N, C-alpha and C. Protein backbone atom coordinates (compact mmCIF):
# COMPACT_ATOMS: atom_id res chain seq x y z
N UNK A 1 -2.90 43.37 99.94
CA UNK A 1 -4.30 43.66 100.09
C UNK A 1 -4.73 43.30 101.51
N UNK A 2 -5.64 44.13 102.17
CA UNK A 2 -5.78 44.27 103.81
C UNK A 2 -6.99 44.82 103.85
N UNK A 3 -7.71 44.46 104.71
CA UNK A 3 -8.89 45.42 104.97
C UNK A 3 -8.79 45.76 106.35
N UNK A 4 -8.84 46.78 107.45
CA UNK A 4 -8.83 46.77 108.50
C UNK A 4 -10.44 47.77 109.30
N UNK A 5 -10.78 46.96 110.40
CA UNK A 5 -11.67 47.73 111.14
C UNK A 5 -11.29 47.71 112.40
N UNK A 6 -11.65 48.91 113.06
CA UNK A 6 -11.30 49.42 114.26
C UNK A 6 -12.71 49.23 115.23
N UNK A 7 -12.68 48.96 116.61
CA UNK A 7 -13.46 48.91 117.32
C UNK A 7 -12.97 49.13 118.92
N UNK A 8 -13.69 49.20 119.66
CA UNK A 8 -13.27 49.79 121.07
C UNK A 8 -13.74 51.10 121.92
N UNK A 9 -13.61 52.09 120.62
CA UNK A 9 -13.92 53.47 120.97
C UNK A 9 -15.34 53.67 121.96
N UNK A 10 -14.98 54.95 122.48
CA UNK A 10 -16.45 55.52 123.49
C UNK A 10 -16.46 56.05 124.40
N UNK A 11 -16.80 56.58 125.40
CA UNK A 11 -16.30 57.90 126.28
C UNK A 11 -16.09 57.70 127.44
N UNK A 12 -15.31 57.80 127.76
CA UNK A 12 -14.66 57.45 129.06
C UNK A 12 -13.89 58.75 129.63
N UNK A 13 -13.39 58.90 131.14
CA UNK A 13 -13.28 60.31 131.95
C UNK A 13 -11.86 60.08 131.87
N UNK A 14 -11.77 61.41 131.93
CA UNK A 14 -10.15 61.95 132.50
C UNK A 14 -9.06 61.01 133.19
N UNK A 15 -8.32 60.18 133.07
CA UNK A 15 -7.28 59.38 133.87
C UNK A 15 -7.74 58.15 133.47
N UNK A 16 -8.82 57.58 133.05
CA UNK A 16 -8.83 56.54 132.34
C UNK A 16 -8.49 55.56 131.75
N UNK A 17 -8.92 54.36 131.06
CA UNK A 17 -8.30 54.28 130.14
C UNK A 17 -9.63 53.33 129.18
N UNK A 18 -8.41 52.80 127.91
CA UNK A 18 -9.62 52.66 126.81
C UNK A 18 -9.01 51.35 126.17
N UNK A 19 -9.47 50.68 125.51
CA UNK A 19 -8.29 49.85 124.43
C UNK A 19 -8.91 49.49 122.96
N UNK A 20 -8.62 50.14 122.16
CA UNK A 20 -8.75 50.03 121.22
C UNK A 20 -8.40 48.52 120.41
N UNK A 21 -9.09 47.76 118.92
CA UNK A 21 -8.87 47.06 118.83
C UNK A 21 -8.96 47.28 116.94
N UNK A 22 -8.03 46.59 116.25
CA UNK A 22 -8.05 46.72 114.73
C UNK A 22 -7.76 45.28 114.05
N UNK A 23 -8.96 44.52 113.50
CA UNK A 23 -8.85 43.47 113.02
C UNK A 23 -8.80 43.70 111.34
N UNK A 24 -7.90 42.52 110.89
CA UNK A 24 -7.24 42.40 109.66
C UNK A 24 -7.24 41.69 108.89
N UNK A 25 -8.08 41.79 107.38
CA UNK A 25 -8.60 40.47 106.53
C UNK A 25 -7.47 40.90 105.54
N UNK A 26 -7.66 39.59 105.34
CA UNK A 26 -6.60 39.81 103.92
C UNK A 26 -5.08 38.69 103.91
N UNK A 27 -4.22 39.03 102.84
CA UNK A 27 -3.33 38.01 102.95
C UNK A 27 -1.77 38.83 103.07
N UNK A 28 -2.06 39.39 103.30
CA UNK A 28 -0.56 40.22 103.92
C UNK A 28 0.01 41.25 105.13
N UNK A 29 -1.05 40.96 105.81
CA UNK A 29 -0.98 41.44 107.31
C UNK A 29 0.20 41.26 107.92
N UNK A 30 0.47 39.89 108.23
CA UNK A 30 1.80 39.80 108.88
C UNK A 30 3.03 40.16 108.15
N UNK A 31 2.95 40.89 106.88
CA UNK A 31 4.07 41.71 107.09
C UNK A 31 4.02 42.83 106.76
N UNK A 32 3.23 43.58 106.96
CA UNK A 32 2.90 45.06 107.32
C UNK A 32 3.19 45.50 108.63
N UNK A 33 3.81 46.73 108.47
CA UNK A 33 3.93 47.57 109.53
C UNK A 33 2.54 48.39 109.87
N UNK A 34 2.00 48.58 111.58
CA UNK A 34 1.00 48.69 111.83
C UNK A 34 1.17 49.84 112.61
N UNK A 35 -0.38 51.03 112.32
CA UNK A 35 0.19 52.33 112.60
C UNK A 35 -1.34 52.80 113.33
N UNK A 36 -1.25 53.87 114.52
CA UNK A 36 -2.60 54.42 114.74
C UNK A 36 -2.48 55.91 114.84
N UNK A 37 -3.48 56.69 113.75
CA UNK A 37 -3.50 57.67 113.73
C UNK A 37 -4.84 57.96 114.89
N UNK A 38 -4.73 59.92 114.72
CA UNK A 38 -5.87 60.24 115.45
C UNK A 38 -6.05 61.62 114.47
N UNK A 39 -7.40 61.91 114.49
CA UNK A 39 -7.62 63.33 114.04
C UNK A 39 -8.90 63.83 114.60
N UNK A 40 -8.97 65.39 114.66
CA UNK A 40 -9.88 66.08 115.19
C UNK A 40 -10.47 67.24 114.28
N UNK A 41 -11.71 67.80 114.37
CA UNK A 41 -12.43 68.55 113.19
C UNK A 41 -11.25 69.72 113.12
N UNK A 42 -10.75 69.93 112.18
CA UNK A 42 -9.86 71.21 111.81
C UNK A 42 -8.74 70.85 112.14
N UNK A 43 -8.15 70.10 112.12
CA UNK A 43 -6.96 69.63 112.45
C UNK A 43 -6.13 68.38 111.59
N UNK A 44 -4.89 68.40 111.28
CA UNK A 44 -4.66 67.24 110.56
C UNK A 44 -4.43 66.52 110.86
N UNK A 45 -4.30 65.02 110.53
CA UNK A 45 -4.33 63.17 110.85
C UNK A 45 -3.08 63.62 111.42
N UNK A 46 -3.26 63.22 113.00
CA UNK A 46 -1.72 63.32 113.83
C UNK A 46 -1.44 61.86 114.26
N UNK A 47 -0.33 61.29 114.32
CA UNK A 47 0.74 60.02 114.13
C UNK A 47 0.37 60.15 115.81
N UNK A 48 0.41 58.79 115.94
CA UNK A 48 -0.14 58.26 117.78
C UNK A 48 0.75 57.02 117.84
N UNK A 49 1.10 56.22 116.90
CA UNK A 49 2.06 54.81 117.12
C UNK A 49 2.24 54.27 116.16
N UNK A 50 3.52 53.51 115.82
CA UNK A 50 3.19 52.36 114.70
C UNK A 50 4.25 51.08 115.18
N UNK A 51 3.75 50.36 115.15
CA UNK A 51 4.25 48.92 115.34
C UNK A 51 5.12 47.75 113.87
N UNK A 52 6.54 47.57 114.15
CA UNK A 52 6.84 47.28 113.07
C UNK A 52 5.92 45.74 112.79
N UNK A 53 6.63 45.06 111.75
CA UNK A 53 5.89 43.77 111.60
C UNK A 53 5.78 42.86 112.12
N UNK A 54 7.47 42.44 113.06
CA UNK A 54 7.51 41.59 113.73
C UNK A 54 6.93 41.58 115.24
N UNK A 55 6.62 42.63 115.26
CA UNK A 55 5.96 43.47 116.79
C UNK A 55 7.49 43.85 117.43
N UNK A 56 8.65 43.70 117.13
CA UNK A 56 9.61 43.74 117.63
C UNK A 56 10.32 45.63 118.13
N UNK A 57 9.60 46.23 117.21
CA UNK A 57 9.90 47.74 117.37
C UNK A 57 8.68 48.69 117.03
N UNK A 58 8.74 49.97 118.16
CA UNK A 58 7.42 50.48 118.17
C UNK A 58 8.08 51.55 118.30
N UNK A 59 7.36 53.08 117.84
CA UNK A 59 7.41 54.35 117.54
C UNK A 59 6.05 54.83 118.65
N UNK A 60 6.12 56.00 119.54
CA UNK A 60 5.16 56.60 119.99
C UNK A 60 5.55 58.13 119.71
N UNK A 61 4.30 58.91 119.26
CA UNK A 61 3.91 60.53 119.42
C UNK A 61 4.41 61.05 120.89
N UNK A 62 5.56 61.89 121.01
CA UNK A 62 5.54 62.59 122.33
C UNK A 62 4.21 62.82 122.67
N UNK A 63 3.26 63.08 122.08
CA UNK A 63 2.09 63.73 123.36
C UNK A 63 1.53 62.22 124.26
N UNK A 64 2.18 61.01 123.49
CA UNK A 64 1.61 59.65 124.20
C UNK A 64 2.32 58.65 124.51
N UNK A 65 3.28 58.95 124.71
CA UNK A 65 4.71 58.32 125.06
C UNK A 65 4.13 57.96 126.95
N UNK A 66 4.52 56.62 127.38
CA UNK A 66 4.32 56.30 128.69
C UNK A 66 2.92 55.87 129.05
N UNK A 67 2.00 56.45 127.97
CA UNK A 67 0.33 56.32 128.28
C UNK A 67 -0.11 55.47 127.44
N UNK A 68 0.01 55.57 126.08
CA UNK A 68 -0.66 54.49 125.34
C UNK A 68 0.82 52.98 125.16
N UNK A 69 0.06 52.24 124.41
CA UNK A 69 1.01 51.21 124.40
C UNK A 69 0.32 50.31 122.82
N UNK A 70 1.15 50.43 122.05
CA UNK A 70 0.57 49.70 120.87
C UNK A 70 1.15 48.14 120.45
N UNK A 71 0.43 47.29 120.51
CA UNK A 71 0.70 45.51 119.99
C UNK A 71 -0.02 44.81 118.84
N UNK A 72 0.63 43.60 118.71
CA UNK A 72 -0.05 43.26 118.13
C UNK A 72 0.09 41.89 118.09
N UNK A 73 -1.26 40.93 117.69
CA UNK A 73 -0.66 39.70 117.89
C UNK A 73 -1.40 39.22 116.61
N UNK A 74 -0.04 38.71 115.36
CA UNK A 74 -0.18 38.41 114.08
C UNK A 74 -1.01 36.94 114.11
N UNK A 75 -1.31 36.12 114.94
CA UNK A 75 -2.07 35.01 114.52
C UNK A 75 -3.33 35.27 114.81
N UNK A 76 -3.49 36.38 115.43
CA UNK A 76 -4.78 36.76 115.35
C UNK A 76 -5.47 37.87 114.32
N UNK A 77 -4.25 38.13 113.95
CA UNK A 77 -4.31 39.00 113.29
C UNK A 77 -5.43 40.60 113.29
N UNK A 78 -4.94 40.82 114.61
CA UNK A 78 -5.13 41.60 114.96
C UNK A 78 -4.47 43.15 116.13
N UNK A 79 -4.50 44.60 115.77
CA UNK A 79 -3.51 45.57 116.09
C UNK A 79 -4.16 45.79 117.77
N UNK A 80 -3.70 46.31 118.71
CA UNK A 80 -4.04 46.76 119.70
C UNK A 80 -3.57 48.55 120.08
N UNK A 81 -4.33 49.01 120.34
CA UNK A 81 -3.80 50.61 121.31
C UNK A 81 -4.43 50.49 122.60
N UNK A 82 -3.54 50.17 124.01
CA UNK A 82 -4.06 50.40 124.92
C UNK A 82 -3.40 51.46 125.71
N UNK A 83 -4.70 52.52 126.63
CA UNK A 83 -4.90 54.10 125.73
C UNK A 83 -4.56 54.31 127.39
N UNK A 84 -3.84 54.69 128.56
CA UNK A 84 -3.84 54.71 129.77
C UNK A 84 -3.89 56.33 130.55
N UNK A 85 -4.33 57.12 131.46
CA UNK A 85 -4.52 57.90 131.93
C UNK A 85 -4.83 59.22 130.79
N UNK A 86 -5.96 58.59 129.91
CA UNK A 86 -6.49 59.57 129.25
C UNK A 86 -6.87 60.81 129.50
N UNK A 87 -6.58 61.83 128.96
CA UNK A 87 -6.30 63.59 128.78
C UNK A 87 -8.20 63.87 127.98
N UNK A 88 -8.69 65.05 128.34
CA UNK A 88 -9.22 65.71 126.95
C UNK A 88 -8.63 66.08 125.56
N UNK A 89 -7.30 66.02 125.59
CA UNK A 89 -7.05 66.69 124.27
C UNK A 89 -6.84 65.33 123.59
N UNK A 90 -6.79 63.90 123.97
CA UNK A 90 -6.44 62.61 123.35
C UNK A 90 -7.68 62.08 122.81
N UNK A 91 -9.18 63.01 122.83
CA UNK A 91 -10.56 62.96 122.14
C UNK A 91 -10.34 63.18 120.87
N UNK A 92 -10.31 61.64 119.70
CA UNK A 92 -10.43 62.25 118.67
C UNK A 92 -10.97 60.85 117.77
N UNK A 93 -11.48 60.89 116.70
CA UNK A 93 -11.51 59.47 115.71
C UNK A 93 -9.77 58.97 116.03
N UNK A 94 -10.20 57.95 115.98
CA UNK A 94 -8.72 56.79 115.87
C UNK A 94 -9.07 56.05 114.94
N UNK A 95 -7.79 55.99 113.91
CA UNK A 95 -7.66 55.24 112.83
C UNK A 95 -6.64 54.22 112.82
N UNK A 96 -6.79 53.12 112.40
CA UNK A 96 -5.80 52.10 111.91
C UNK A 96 -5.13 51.93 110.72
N UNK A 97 -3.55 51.65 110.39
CA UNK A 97 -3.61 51.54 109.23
C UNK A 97 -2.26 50.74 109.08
N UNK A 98 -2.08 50.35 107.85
CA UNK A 98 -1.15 49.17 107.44
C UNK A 98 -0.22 49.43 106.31
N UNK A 99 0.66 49.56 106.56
CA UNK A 99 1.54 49.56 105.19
C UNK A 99 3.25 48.82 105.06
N UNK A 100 3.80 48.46 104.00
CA UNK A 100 5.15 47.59 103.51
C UNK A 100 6.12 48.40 104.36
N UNK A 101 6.07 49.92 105.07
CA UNK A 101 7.54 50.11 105.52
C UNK A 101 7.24 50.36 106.98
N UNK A 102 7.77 50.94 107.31
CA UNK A 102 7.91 51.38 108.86
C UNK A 102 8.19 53.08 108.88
N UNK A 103 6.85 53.79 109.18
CA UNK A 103 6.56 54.97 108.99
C UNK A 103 6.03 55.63 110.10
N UNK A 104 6.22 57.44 109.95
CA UNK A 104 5.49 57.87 111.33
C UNK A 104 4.16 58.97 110.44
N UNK A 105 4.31 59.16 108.93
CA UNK A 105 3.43 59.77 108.49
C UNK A 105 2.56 58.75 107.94
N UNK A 106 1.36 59.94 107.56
CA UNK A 106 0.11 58.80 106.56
C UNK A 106 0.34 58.99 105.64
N UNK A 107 1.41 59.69 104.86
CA UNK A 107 1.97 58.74 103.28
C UNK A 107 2.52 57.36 103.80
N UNK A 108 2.96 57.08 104.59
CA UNK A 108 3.66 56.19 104.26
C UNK A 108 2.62 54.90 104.87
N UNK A 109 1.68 54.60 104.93
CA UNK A 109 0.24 53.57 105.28
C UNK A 109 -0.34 53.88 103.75
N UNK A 110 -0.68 52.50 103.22
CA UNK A 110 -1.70 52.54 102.46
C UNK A 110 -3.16 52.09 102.55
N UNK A 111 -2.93 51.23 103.25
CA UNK A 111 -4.58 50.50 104.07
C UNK A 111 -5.37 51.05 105.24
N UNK A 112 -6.38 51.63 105.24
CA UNK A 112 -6.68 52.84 106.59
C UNK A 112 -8.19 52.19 107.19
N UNK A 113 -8.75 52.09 108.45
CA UNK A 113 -10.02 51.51 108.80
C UNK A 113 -10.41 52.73 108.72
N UNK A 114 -11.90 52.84 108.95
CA UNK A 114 -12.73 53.55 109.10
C UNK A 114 -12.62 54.75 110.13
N UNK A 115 -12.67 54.14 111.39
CA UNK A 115 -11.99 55.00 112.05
C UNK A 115 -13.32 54.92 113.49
N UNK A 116 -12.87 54.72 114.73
CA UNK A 116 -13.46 54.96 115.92
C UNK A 116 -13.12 56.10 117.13
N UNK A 117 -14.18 56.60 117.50
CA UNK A 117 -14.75 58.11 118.15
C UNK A 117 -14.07 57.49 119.54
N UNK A 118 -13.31 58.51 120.17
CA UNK A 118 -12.85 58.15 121.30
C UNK A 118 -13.05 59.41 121.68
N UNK A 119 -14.07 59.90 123.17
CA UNK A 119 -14.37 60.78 123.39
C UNK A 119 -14.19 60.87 125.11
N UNK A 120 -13.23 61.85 125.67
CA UNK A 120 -12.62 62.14 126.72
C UNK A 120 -13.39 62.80 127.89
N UNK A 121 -14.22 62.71 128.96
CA UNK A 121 -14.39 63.63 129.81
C UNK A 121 -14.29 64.06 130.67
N UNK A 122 -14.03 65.70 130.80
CA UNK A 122 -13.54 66.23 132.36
C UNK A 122 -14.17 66.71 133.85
């Protein structure tokens, strides 16, 4: 059981950058694998990172490979995405989410935040 909220989001220009932040109540955080989606109106929840539990191994989306960078630091219990030479097409809600394996889809997260507006301009 996890609750997570996301905060950070808001509009920032072209080459940029942003850092997202996802804090985590509950009693099984530190061993969840930690994941950040993104989605856009008409489009489906696309996979952006996930961080295993120990922070020891991380997965990035080719479209964000080199630019973003995802952490996390379990006594704070809290996820990080820091978002570097931001694009227009990287404008979208960002979601957080938590789940027992180490996944690149959203079956495989069961705990999801709300979700924060990250909006790009050129």
């Amino acid at each position: 059981q996890v609750q997570l909220a996301e905060s950070g989001g808001g509009l920032v220009q072209a080459g940029g950058s942003l850092r997202l932040s996802c804090a985590a109540s509950g009693h099984t955080f530190n061993m969840y694998a930690m994941g950040w989606f993104r989605q856009v109106p008409g489009k489906e929840r696309e996979f952006v990172a996930v961080i295993s539990w120990s922070g020891s191994n991380t997965t990035y989306a080719d479209s964000v490979k080199g630019r973003f960078t995802i952490s996390r630091n379990n006594a704070q219990r809290t996820v990080y995405l820091q978002m570097n030479s931001l694009k227009p097409e990287d404008a979208a809600v960002y979601y957080c989410a938590g789940g027992i394996t180490y996944g690149t889809t959203s079956s495989t997260f069961r705990y999801w935040g709300q979700g924060t507006q990250v909006t790009v301009s050129s």
